[in-house]
Short mmCIF file of N, CA and C in Angstrom, two decimals:
data_model
loop_
_atom_site.label_atom_id
_atom_site.label_comp_id
_atom_site.label_asym_id
_atom_site.label_seq_id
_atom_site.Cartn_x
_atom_site.Cartn_y
_atom_site.Cartn_z
N MET A 23 -30.43 42.70 32.33
CA MET A 23 -31.00 42.33 31.05
C MET A 23 -31.68 43.54 30.41
N THR A 24 -32.06 44.50 31.08
CA THR A 24 -32.66 45.78 30.66
C THR A 24 -33.01 45.93 29.18
N THR A 25 -34.14 45.39 28.78
CA THR A 25 -34.65 45.60 27.42
C THR A 25 -36.12 46.06 27.51
N ASN A 26 -36.38 46.98 28.41
CA ASN A 26 -37.74 47.41 28.71
C ASN A 26 -38.48 48.04 27.53
N SER A 27 -37.80 48.63 26.58
CA SER A 27 -38.48 49.32 25.49
C SER A 27 -38.88 48.39 24.35
N VAL A 28 -38.39 47.17 24.34
CA VAL A 28 -38.68 46.22 23.27
C VAL A 28 -39.96 45.45 23.61
N ILE A 29 -40.90 45.41 22.69
CA ILE A 29 -42.12 44.64 22.88
C ILE A 29 -42.01 43.37 22.05
N LEU A 30 -42.21 42.23 22.72
CA LEU A 30 -42.13 40.94 22.05
C LEU A 30 -43.45 40.21 22.16
N LYS A 31 -43.80 39.49 21.10
CA LYS A 31 -45.02 38.68 21.10
C LYS A 31 -44.81 37.53 20.14
N GLU A 32 -45.80 36.63 20.11
CA GLU A 32 -45.69 35.48 19.24
C GLU A 32 -45.41 35.93 17.80
N GLY A 33 -44.39 35.34 17.20
CA GLY A 33 -43.96 35.72 15.86
C GLY A 33 -42.68 36.55 15.85
N SER A 34 -42.34 37.15 17.02
CA SER A 34 -41.10 37.93 17.11
C SER A 34 -39.90 36.99 16.97
N LYS A 35 -38.80 37.55 16.46
CA LYS A 35 -37.58 36.77 16.29
C LYS A 35 -36.38 37.64 16.61
N GLY A 36 -35.27 36.99 16.99
CA GLY A 36 -34.02 37.71 17.15
C GLY A 36 -33.38 37.60 18.53
N ALA A 37 -32.35 38.43 18.72
CA ALA A 37 -31.54 38.39 19.93
C ALA A 37 -32.34 38.71 21.19
N GLU A 38 -33.31 39.60 21.08
CA GLU A 38 -34.11 39.96 22.26
C GLU A 38 -34.98 38.78 22.70
N VAL A 39 -35.44 37.99 21.74
CA VAL A 39 -36.22 36.80 22.08
C VAL A 39 -35.32 35.78 22.79
N ILE A 40 -34.08 35.65 22.33
CA ILE A 40 -33.13 34.76 23.01
C ILE A 40 -32.94 35.20 24.45
N LYS A 41 -32.78 36.51 24.68
CA LYS A 41 -32.64 37.02 26.05
C LYS A 41 -33.86 36.67 26.88
N LEU A 42 -35.04 36.83 26.29
CA LEU A 42 -36.28 36.49 26.98
C LEU A 42 -36.31 35.01 27.34
N GLN A 43 -36.02 34.15 26.37
CA GLN A 43 -36.05 32.72 26.60
C GLN A 43 -35.04 32.29 27.66
N GLU A 44 -33.85 32.88 27.63
CA GLU A 44 -32.84 32.55 28.64
C GLU A 44 -33.29 33.01 30.02
N ALA A 45 -33.92 34.19 30.10
CA ALA A 45 -34.41 34.70 31.38
C ALA A 45 -35.50 33.78 31.93
N LEU A 46 -36.44 33.40 31.08
CA LEU A 46 -37.52 32.51 31.51
C LEU A 46 -36.98 31.15 31.93
N LYS A 47 -35.94 30.71 31.24
CA LYS A 47 -35.31 29.44 31.58
C LYS A 47 -34.64 29.51 32.96
N LYS A 48 -33.93 30.61 33.22
CA LYS A 48 -33.27 30.78 34.52
C LYS A 48 -34.28 30.82 35.66
N LEU A 49 -35.47 31.30 35.36
CA LEU A 49 -36.52 31.38 36.37
C LEU A 49 -37.43 30.15 36.36
N ASN A 50 -37.06 29.15 35.57
CA ASN A 50 -37.77 27.87 35.47
C ASN A 50 -39.21 27.98 34.96
N PHE A 51 -39.42 28.87 34.02
CA PHE A 51 -40.72 28.97 33.37
C PHE A 51 -40.68 28.43 31.94
N TYR A 52 -39.49 28.21 31.42
CA TYR A 52 -39.32 27.80 30.02
C TYR A 52 -38.29 26.69 29.96
N SER A 53 -38.60 25.63 29.21
CA SER A 53 -37.66 24.51 29.11
C SER A 53 -37.22 24.23 27.68
N GLY A 54 -37.67 25.06 26.74
CA GLY A 54 -37.30 24.85 25.34
C GLY A 54 -35.95 25.43 25.00
N ALA A 55 -35.63 25.40 23.73
CA ALA A 55 -34.36 25.94 23.25
C ALA A 55 -34.43 27.47 23.18
N ALA A 56 -33.32 28.11 23.49
CA ALA A 56 -33.21 29.56 23.33
C ALA A 56 -32.81 29.82 21.88
N ASP A 57 -33.80 29.71 20.98
CA ASP A 57 -33.54 29.76 19.55
C ASP A 57 -33.87 31.11 18.90
N GLY A 58 -34.41 32.05 19.68
CA GLY A 58 -34.72 33.36 19.13
C GLY A 58 -36.03 33.43 18.38
N ILE A 59 -36.84 32.39 18.50
CA ILE A 59 -38.15 32.38 17.82
C ILE A 59 -39.24 32.34 18.88
N PHE A 60 -40.06 33.37 18.92
CA PHE A 60 -41.14 33.49 19.89
C PHE A 60 -42.34 32.70 19.36
N GLY A 61 -42.36 31.41 19.69
CA GLY A 61 -43.44 30.53 19.24
C GLY A 61 -44.42 30.25 20.37
N SER A 62 -45.23 29.22 20.17
CA SER A 62 -46.28 28.90 21.14
C SER A 62 -45.71 28.47 22.49
N GLN A 63 -44.57 27.78 22.49
CA GLN A 63 -43.97 27.35 23.75
C GLN A 63 -43.46 28.55 24.55
N THR A 64 -42.86 29.52 23.87
CA THR A 64 -42.39 30.73 24.54
C THR A 64 -43.58 31.53 25.05
N LYS A 65 -44.62 31.63 24.24
CA LYS A 65 -45.81 32.36 24.67
C LYS A 65 -46.43 31.72 25.92
N ALA A 66 -46.52 30.40 25.94
CA ALA A 66 -47.06 29.70 27.10
C ALA A 66 -46.22 29.97 28.35
N ALA A 67 -44.89 30.01 28.18
CA ALA A 67 -44.00 30.30 29.31
C ALA A 67 -44.20 31.73 29.81
N VAL A 68 -44.36 32.67 28.88
CA VAL A 68 -44.60 34.08 29.26
C VAL A 68 -45.90 34.19 30.03
N ILE A 69 -46.95 33.54 29.55
CA ILE A 69 -48.24 33.59 30.23
C ILE A 69 -48.13 32.99 31.64
N LYS A 70 -47.44 31.87 31.74
CA LYS A 70 -47.25 31.24 33.05
C LYS A 70 -46.48 32.18 33.99
N PHE A 71 -45.44 32.83 33.48
CA PHE A 71 -44.67 33.80 34.27
C PHE A 71 -45.56 34.96 34.70
N GLN A 72 -46.31 35.52 33.76
CA GLN A 72 -47.17 36.66 34.05
C GLN A 72 -48.22 36.30 35.10
N GLN A 73 -48.81 35.12 34.99
CA GLN A 73 -49.79 34.68 35.98
C GLN A 73 -49.15 34.55 37.36
N ALA A 74 -47.96 33.96 37.41
CA ALA A 74 -47.27 33.77 38.69
C ALA A 74 -46.91 35.09 39.36
N GLN A 75 -46.72 36.13 38.54
CA GLN A 75 -46.32 37.43 39.08
C GLN A 75 -47.50 38.39 39.25
N GLY A 76 -48.71 37.94 38.95
CA GLY A 76 -49.88 38.79 39.10
C GLY A 76 -50.00 39.86 38.03
N LEU A 77 -49.39 39.62 36.88
CA LEU A 77 -49.45 40.57 35.77
C LEU A 77 -50.58 40.18 34.82
N VAL A 78 -50.92 41.07 33.90
CA VAL A 78 -51.88 40.74 32.86
C VAL A 78 -51.26 39.62 32.01
N ALA A 79 -51.93 38.48 31.97
CA ALA A 79 -51.39 37.30 31.31
C ALA A 79 -51.84 37.24 29.85
N ASP A 80 -51.22 38.09 29.03
CA ASP A 80 -51.59 38.15 27.61
C ASP A 80 -50.54 37.54 26.68
N GLY A 81 -49.40 37.11 27.25
CA GLY A 81 -48.34 36.51 26.43
C GLY A 81 -47.52 37.51 25.66
N ILE A 82 -47.74 38.80 25.91
CA ILE A 82 -46.97 39.87 25.25
C ILE A 82 -45.99 40.44 26.27
N VAL A 83 -44.75 40.55 25.86
CA VAL A 83 -43.71 41.05 26.77
C VAL A 83 -43.48 42.53 26.48
N GLY A 84 -44.05 43.35 27.34
CA GLY A 84 -43.88 44.80 27.27
C GLY A 84 -43.08 45.28 28.46
N SER A 85 -43.14 46.56 28.74
CA SER A 85 -42.30 47.14 29.79
C SER A 85 -42.57 46.56 31.17
N THR A 86 -43.83 46.26 31.49
CA THR A 86 -44.16 45.72 32.81
C THR A 86 -43.56 44.33 33.00
N THR A 87 -43.70 43.48 31.99
CA THR A 87 -43.15 42.13 32.08
C THR A 87 -41.63 42.16 32.10
N TRP A 88 -41.02 43.03 31.26
CA TRP A 88 -39.55 43.17 31.28
C TRP A 88 -39.09 43.62 32.66
N SER A 89 -39.78 44.59 33.25
CA SER A 89 -39.38 45.10 34.57
C SER A 89 -39.41 43.99 35.61
N LYS A 90 -40.46 43.16 35.58
CA LYS A 90 -40.56 42.08 36.56
C LYS A 90 -39.48 41.03 36.32
N LEU A 91 -39.20 40.72 35.06
CA LEU A 91 -38.11 39.79 34.75
C LEU A 91 -36.78 40.32 35.27
N ASN A 92 -36.50 41.60 34.99
CA ASN A 92 -35.25 42.21 35.46
C ASN A 92 -35.16 42.20 36.97
N GLU A 93 -36.26 42.52 37.62
CA GLU A 93 -36.28 42.54 39.08
C GLU A 93 -35.91 41.18 39.66
N LEU A 94 -36.53 40.13 39.12
CA LEU A 94 -36.27 38.78 39.63
C LEU A 94 -34.87 38.29 39.29
N LEU A 95 -34.40 38.61 38.10
CA LEU A 95 -33.06 38.17 37.70
C LEU A 95 -31.96 38.90 38.47
N ASN A 96 -32.20 40.15 38.80
CA ASN A 96 -31.19 40.93 39.53
C ASN A 96 -31.23 40.67 41.02
N LYS A 97 -32.27 40.03 41.48
CA LYS A 97 -32.41 39.70 42.90
C LYS A 97 -31.72 38.37 43.14
N GLN A 98 -30.45 38.41 43.45
CA GLN A 98 -29.69 37.18 43.66
C GLN A 98 -29.02 37.18 45.02
N PRO A 99 -29.80 37.11 46.08
CA PRO A 99 -29.16 37.08 47.39
C PRO A 99 -28.38 35.79 47.60
N ALA A 100 -27.33 35.86 48.38
CA ALA A 100 -26.49 34.69 48.63
C ALA A 100 -27.28 33.58 49.31
N THR A 101 -28.35 33.92 50.00
CA THR A 101 -29.10 32.92 50.74
C THR A 101 -29.99 32.06 49.85
N ARG A 102 -30.17 32.40 48.59
CA ARG A 102 -31.02 31.57 47.74
C ARG A 102 -30.36 30.22 47.46
N TRP A 103 -29.05 30.17 47.51
CA TRP A 103 -28.32 28.91 47.33
C TRP A 103 -27.89 28.40 48.70
N ARG A 104 -28.06 27.11 48.93
CA ARG A 104 -27.55 26.51 50.16
C ARG A 104 -26.82 25.23 49.80
N ARG A 105 -25.84 24.93 50.61
CA ARG A 105 -25.07 23.71 50.38
C ARG A 105 -25.92 22.49 50.70
N MET A 106 -25.81 21.47 49.87
CA MET A 106 -26.58 20.25 50.08
C MET A 106 -26.04 19.48 51.27
N THR A 107 -26.93 18.72 51.89
CA THR A 107 -26.51 17.79 52.93
C THR A 107 -25.82 16.60 52.26
N GLN A 108 -25.16 15.77 53.05
CA GLN A 108 -24.48 14.60 52.50
C GLN A 108 -25.47 13.68 51.80
N ALA A 109 -26.65 13.49 52.38
CA ALA A 109 -27.67 12.63 51.76
C ALA A 109 -28.16 13.22 50.44
N GLU A 110 -28.35 14.54 50.40
CA GLU A 110 -28.78 15.20 49.16
C GLU A 110 -27.70 15.08 48.09
N GLU A 111 -26.42 15.21 48.49
CA GLU A 111 -25.32 15.06 47.54
C GLU A 111 -25.32 13.66 46.93
N THR A 112 -25.51 12.66 47.77
CA THR A 112 -25.53 11.28 47.29
C THR A 112 -26.65 11.09 46.27
N ASP A 113 -27.85 11.61 46.58
CA ASP A 113 -28.97 11.52 45.65
C ASP A 113 -28.68 12.26 44.35
N GLU A 114 -28.04 13.44 44.47
CA GLU A 114 -27.71 14.24 43.28
C GLU A 114 -26.73 13.49 42.37
N ILE A 115 -25.73 12.87 42.96
CA ILE A 115 -24.75 12.11 42.18
C ILE A 115 -25.43 10.95 41.45
N LYS A 116 -26.34 10.27 42.14
CA LYS A 116 -27.08 9.18 41.50
C LYS A 116 -27.90 9.70 40.33
N GLU A 117 -28.57 10.84 40.52
CA GLU A 117 -29.36 11.43 39.44
C GLU A 117 -28.49 11.81 38.24
N LEU A 118 -27.31 12.38 38.52
CA LEU A 118 -26.41 12.76 37.43
C LEU A 118 -25.96 11.55 36.64
N ILE A 119 -25.61 10.50 37.33
CA ILE A 119 -25.12 9.29 36.67
C ILE A 119 -26.22 8.62 35.86
N ASN A 120 -27.47 8.76 36.29
CA ASN A 120 -28.59 8.13 35.59
C ASN A 120 -29.25 9.02 34.55
N SER A 121 -28.66 10.17 34.27
CA SER A 121 -29.21 11.10 33.28
C SER A 121 -28.16 11.32 32.18
N ARG A 122 -28.61 11.26 30.93
CA ARG A 122 -27.62 11.45 29.85
C ARG A 122 -27.04 12.86 29.88
N LEU A 123 -27.84 13.86 30.27
CA LEU A 123 -27.30 15.22 30.38
C LEU A 123 -26.37 15.34 31.59
N GLY A 124 -26.69 14.62 32.66
CA GLY A 124 -25.80 14.60 33.82
C GLY A 124 -24.44 14.01 33.47
N VAL A 125 -24.46 12.92 32.73
CA VAL A 125 -23.20 12.28 32.30
C VAL A 125 -22.44 13.21 31.36
N ALA A 126 -23.16 13.91 30.48
CA ALA A 126 -22.50 14.86 29.57
C ALA A 126 -21.80 15.96 30.37
N ALA A 127 -22.44 16.45 31.41
CA ALA A 127 -21.83 17.49 32.24
C ALA A 127 -20.60 16.95 32.97
N LEU A 128 -20.70 15.75 33.50
CA LEU A 128 -19.55 15.14 34.19
C LEU A 128 -18.40 14.92 33.21
N ASN A 129 -18.70 14.53 31.99
CA ASN A 129 -17.66 14.38 30.97
C ASN A 129 -16.96 15.70 30.69
N GLN A 130 -17.72 16.79 30.67
CA GLN A 130 -17.13 18.11 30.43
C GLN A 130 -16.16 18.46 31.56
N VAL A 131 -16.55 18.14 32.79
CA VAL A 131 -15.67 18.39 33.94
C VAL A 131 -14.37 17.61 33.77
N ALA A 132 -14.47 16.37 33.34
CA ALA A 132 -13.28 15.54 33.13
C ALA A 132 -12.44 16.07 31.97
N LEU A 133 -13.09 16.47 30.87
CA LEU A 133 -12.36 16.99 29.72
C LEU A 133 -11.57 18.24 30.05
N GLU A 134 -12.10 19.03 30.97
CA GLU A 134 -11.42 20.27 31.34
C GLU A 134 -10.44 20.07 32.49
N ASN A 135 -10.15 18.81 32.79
CA ASN A 135 -9.12 18.45 33.77
C ASN A 135 -9.47 18.90 35.19
N PHE A 136 -10.75 18.81 35.54
CA PHE A 136 -11.17 19.12 36.90
C PHE A 136 -11.51 17.85 37.69
N VAL A 137 -10.88 16.75 37.30
CA VAL A 137 -11.01 15.50 38.05
C VAL A 137 -9.59 15.08 38.41
N ARG A 138 -9.14 15.60 39.56
CA ARG A 138 -7.78 15.33 40.04
C ARG A 138 -7.82 15.20 41.55
N PHE A 139 -6.71 14.74 42.11
CA PHE A 139 -6.63 14.55 43.55
C PHE A 139 -6.72 15.88 44.32
N ASP A 140 -6.34 16.98 43.69
CA ASP A 140 -6.34 18.27 44.40
C ASP A 140 -7.62 19.08 44.16
N CYS A 141 -8.65 18.45 43.62
CA CYS A 141 -9.92 19.13 43.36
C CYS A 141 -10.97 18.68 44.37
N THR A 142 -11.77 19.64 44.82
CA THR A 142 -12.86 19.32 45.73
C THR A 142 -14.18 19.59 45.03
N ARG A 143 -15.18 18.83 45.40
CA ARG A 143 -16.49 18.94 44.79
C ARG A 143 -17.51 19.29 45.87
N SER A 144 -18.42 20.19 45.55
CA SER A 144 -19.51 20.51 46.46
C SER A 144 -20.77 20.78 45.64
N PHE A 145 -21.90 20.52 46.26
CA PHE A 145 -23.19 20.68 45.59
C PHE A 145 -24.06 21.68 46.34
N TYR A 146 -24.84 22.43 45.57
CA TYR A 146 -25.73 23.45 46.13
C TYR A 146 -27.11 23.30 45.50
N ILE A 147 -28.09 23.79 46.22
CA ILE A 147 -29.46 23.75 45.73
C ILE A 147 -30.04 25.16 45.79
N ASN A 148 -30.78 25.51 44.78
CA ASN A 148 -31.41 26.83 44.72
C ASN A 148 -32.80 26.69 45.33
N GLU A 149 -32.93 27.13 46.57
CA GLU A 149 -34.20 26.98 47.28
C GLU A 149 -35.28 27.90 46.74
N GLU A 150 -34.89 28.99 46.10
CA GLU A 150 -35.87 29.91 45.53
C GLU A 150 -36.70 29.22 44.46
N PHE A 151 -36.10 28.25 43.76
CA PHE A 151 -36.79 27.54 42.68
C PHE A 151 -37.25 26.16 43.12
N GLY A 152 -37.36 25.95 44.41
CA GLY A 152 -37.91 24.69 44.92
C GLY A 152 -37.10 23.46 44.57
N GLY A 153 -35.81 23.60 44.43
CA GLY A 153 -34.96 22.45 44.13
C GLY A 153 -34.88 22.10 42.66
N PHE A 154 -35.49 22.90 41.78
CA PHE A 154 -35.44 22.60 40.36
C PHE A 154 -34.14 23.08 39.72
N GLN A 155 -33.28 23.68 40.51
CA GLN A 155 -31.98 24.13 40.01
C GLN A 155 -30.93 23.74 41.04
N THR A 156 -29.91 23.02 40.59
CA THR A 156 -28.81 22.63 41.46
C THR A 156 -27.50 23.05 40.81
N LEU A 157 -26.46 23.07 41.61
CA LEU A 157 -25.16 23.51 41.12
C LEU A 157 -24.08 22.59 41.67
N MET A 158 -23.20 22.14 40.79
CA MET A 158 -22.03 21.38 41.20
C MET A 158 -20.82 22.28 41.02
N ARG A 159 -20.05 22.43 42.06
CA ARG A 159 -18.85 23.28 42.03
C ARG A 159 -17.63 22.39 42.21
N VAL A 160 -16.68 22.49 41.29
CA VAL A 160 -15.42 21.76 41.40
C VAL A 160 -14.31 22.79 41.43
N LYS A 161 -13.57 22.78 42.53
CA LYS A 161 -12.50 23.76 42.72
C LYS A 161 -11.19 23.01 42.93
N CYS A 162 -10.15 23.45 42.24
CA CYS A 162 -8.85 22.80 42.33
C CYS A 162 -7.84 23.76 42.96
N SER A 163 -6.80 23.18 43.56
CA SER A 163 -5.78 24.02 44.20
C SER A 163 -4.89 24.72 43.17
N THR A 164 -4.80 24.14 41.97
CA THR A 164 -4.08 24.80 40.89
C THR A 164 -5.03 24.96 39.71
N PRO A 165 -4.93 26.05 38.97
CA PRO A 165 -5.86 26.28 37.86
C PRO A 165 -5.83 25.17 36.82
N SER A 166 -6.98 24.96 36.19
CA SER A 166 -7.13 23.95 35.15
C SER A 166 -7.90 24.57 34.00
N GLY A 167 -8.05 23.82 32.95
CA GLY A 167 -8.82 24.30 31.81
C GLY A 167 -8.70 23.38 30.63
N ALA A 168 -9.49 23.66 29.61
CA ALA A 168 -9.51 22.82 28.41
C ALA A 168 -8.22 22.97 27.60
N SER A 169 -7.52 24.08 27.78
CA SER A 169 -6.26 24.28 27.07
C SER A 169 -5.26 24.93 28.02
N SER A 170 -4.02 24.88 27.66
CA SER A 170 -3.00 25.48 28.52
C SER A 170 -3.03 27.00 28.45
N ALA A 171 -3.67 27.56 27.44
CA ALA A 171 -3.75 29.02 27.31
C ALA A 171 -4.77 29.63 28.25
N ILE A 172 -5.79 28.86 28.62
CA ILE A 172 -6.84 29.35 29.49
C ILE A 172 -6.90 28.45 30.72
N ALA A 173 -6.76 29.02 31.89
CA ALA A 173 -6.83 28.24 33.12
C ALA A 173 -7.86 28.87 34.05
N TYR A 174 -8.61 28.01 34.73
CA TYR A 174 -9.66 28.46 35.62
C TYR A 174 -9.43 27.89 37.01
N ASP A 175 -9.89 28.63 38.03
CA ASP A 175 -9.76 28.18 39.41
C ASP A 175 -10.84 27.16 39.77
N GLU A 176 -11.99 27.31 39.15
CA GLU A 176 -13.07 26.37 39.41
C GLU A 176 -14.01 26.31 38.22
N ILE A 177 -14.78 25.24 38.20
CA ILE A 177 -15.81 25.09 37.18
C ILE A 177 -17.11 24.81 37.92
N ARG A 178 -18.17 25.44 37.45
CA ARG A 178 -19.49 25.26 38.06
C ARG A 178 -20.46 24.79 36.98
N ILE A 179 -21.28 23.83 37.34
CA ILE A 179 -22.29 23.36 36.41
C ILE A 179 -23.65 23.55 37.08
N ILE A 180 -24.49 24.31 36.42
CA ILE A 180 -25.83 24.58 36.92
C ILE A 180 -26.79 23.69 36.15
N PHE A 181 -27.53 22.85 36.88
CA PHE A 181 -28.49 21.92 36.29
C PHE A 181 -29.89 22.49 36.46
N ASN A 182 -30.62 22.59 35.37
CA ASN A 182 -32.01 23.04 35.40
C ASN A 182 -32.90 21.83 35.16
N ARG A 183 -33.90 21.69 36.01
CA ARG A 183 -34.80 20.55 35.93
C ARG A 183 -36.21 20.99 35.58
N PHE A 184 -36.91 20.10 34.93
CA PHE A 184 -38.32 20.29 34.63
C PHE A 184 -39.00 18.97 34.90
N GLU A 185 -40.00 18.98 35.76
CA GLU A 185 -40.71 17.78 36.17
C GLU A 185 -39.75 16.70 36.66
N GLY A 186 -38.74 17.12 37.42
CA GLY A 186 -37.80 16.19 38.03
C GLY A 186 -36.67 15.72 37.16
N ASN A 187 -36.69 16.01 35.87
CA ASN A 187 -35.64 15.56 34.96
C ASN A 187 -34.71 16.71 34.61
N ILE A 188 -33.43 16.41 34.43
CA ILE A 188 -32.48 17.43 34.01
C ILE A 188 -32.80 17.80 32.56
N GLU A 189 -33.16 19.06 32.35
CA GLU A 189 -33.51 19.55 31.01
C GLU A 189 -32.30 20.11 30.29
N ASP A 190 -31.44 20.80 31.05
CA ASP A 190 -30.23 21.34 30.46
C ASP A 190 -29.26 21.72 31.57
N PHE A 191 -28.07 22.10 31.16
CA PHE A 191 -27.09 22.56 32.13
C PHE A 191 -26.27 23.68 31.51
N GLU A 192 -25.76 24.53 32.40
CA GLU A 192 -24.90 25.64 31.98
C GLU A 192 -23.56 25.47 32.68
N ILE A 193 -22.49 25.81 32.00
CA ILE A 193 -21.15 25.71 32.58
C ILE A 193 -20.62 27.12 32.80
N GLU A 194 -20.13 27.34 34.00
CA GLU A 194 -19.50 28.61 34.34
C GLU A 194 -18.05 28.32 34.76
N ARG A 195 -17.12 28.98 34.13
CA ARG A 195 -15.71 28.83 34.46
C ARG A 195 -15.29 30.08 35.24
N VAL A 196 -14.69 29.87 36.39
CA VAL A 196 -14.37 30.97 37.30
C VAL A 196 -12.85 31.12 37.42
N SER A 197 -12.41 32.35 37.29
CA SER A 197 -10.99 32.67 37.49
C SER A 197 -10.89 34.10 38.02
N GLN A 198 -9.68 34.58 38.22
CA GLN A 198 -9.52 35.97 38.66
C GLN A 198 -10.00 36.93 37.58
N GLU A 199 -9.85 36.56 36.32
CA GLU A 199 -10.28 37.41 35.22
C GLU A 199 -11.80 37.33 34.99
N THR A 200 -12.39 36.19 35.30
CA THR A 200 -13.83 36.00 35.12
C THR A 200 -14.44 35.55 36.44
N PRO A 201 -14.82 36.51 37.30
CA PRO A 201 -15.36 36.16 38.60
C PRO A 201 -16.71 35.46 38.49
N ALA A 202 -17.07 34.76 39.54
CA ALA A 202 -18.32 34.00 39.57
C ALA A 202 -19.53 34.92 39.49
N LYS A 203 -20.55 34.48 38.76
CA LYS A 203 -21.79 35.23 38.66
C LYS A 203 -22.70 34.97 39.86
N ILE A 204 -22.58 33.79 40.43
CA ILE A 204 -23.42 33.39 41.54
C ILE A 204 -22.60 33.37 42.83
N VAL A 205 -23.12 34.02 43.86
CA VAL A 205 -22.47 34.01 45.16
C VAL A 205 -22.96 32.77 45.92
N LEU A 206 -22.03 31.92 46.33
CA LEU A 206 -22.39 30.69 47.04
C LEU A 206 -21.97 30.80 48.51
N PRO A 207 -22.77 30.22 49.40
CA PRO A 207 -22.35 30.18 50.80
C PRO A 207 -21.21 29.18 50.96
N ASP A 208 -20.39 29.36 51.96
CA ASP A 208 -19.28 28.40 52.20
C ASP A 208 -19.76 27.15 52.84
#
């Protein structure tokens, strides 16, 4: 993410603020929209992040805060994700079915033709974030996709939670041309 020279504070706007909001969201400090507007909600998330990292908690994103964000975002060991147990998978499926965002994500999987007899599903939990981030991986033996022009080997849906509720989800499509961003254990 390397934007160490840019200083952001309440009132800032633009692409750099979107990067900040997305970074804070990935680290579970921000649950709002990545709209590019550094408002009170973004400032509160920055302060919470700075406090958690032992930084000066002034709500201003300067080089020190950017460096810490980059350090944490680039630190993605394979061990931070672990495969869920069967009981955890069952609970996760129930949560997805009972959440409108969970159902929306499942509909996306179906729309992209990743609900077939030759597809396998597995669930993972991000232990670094205390279970507030989970991932559903659907892998098929033959590539699939929303159109015949684009085919993917697997689709991954990352669910971000806030206070136990699914706040949003991200979709990652994996193929030989677009390798996975997250390394998962087998």
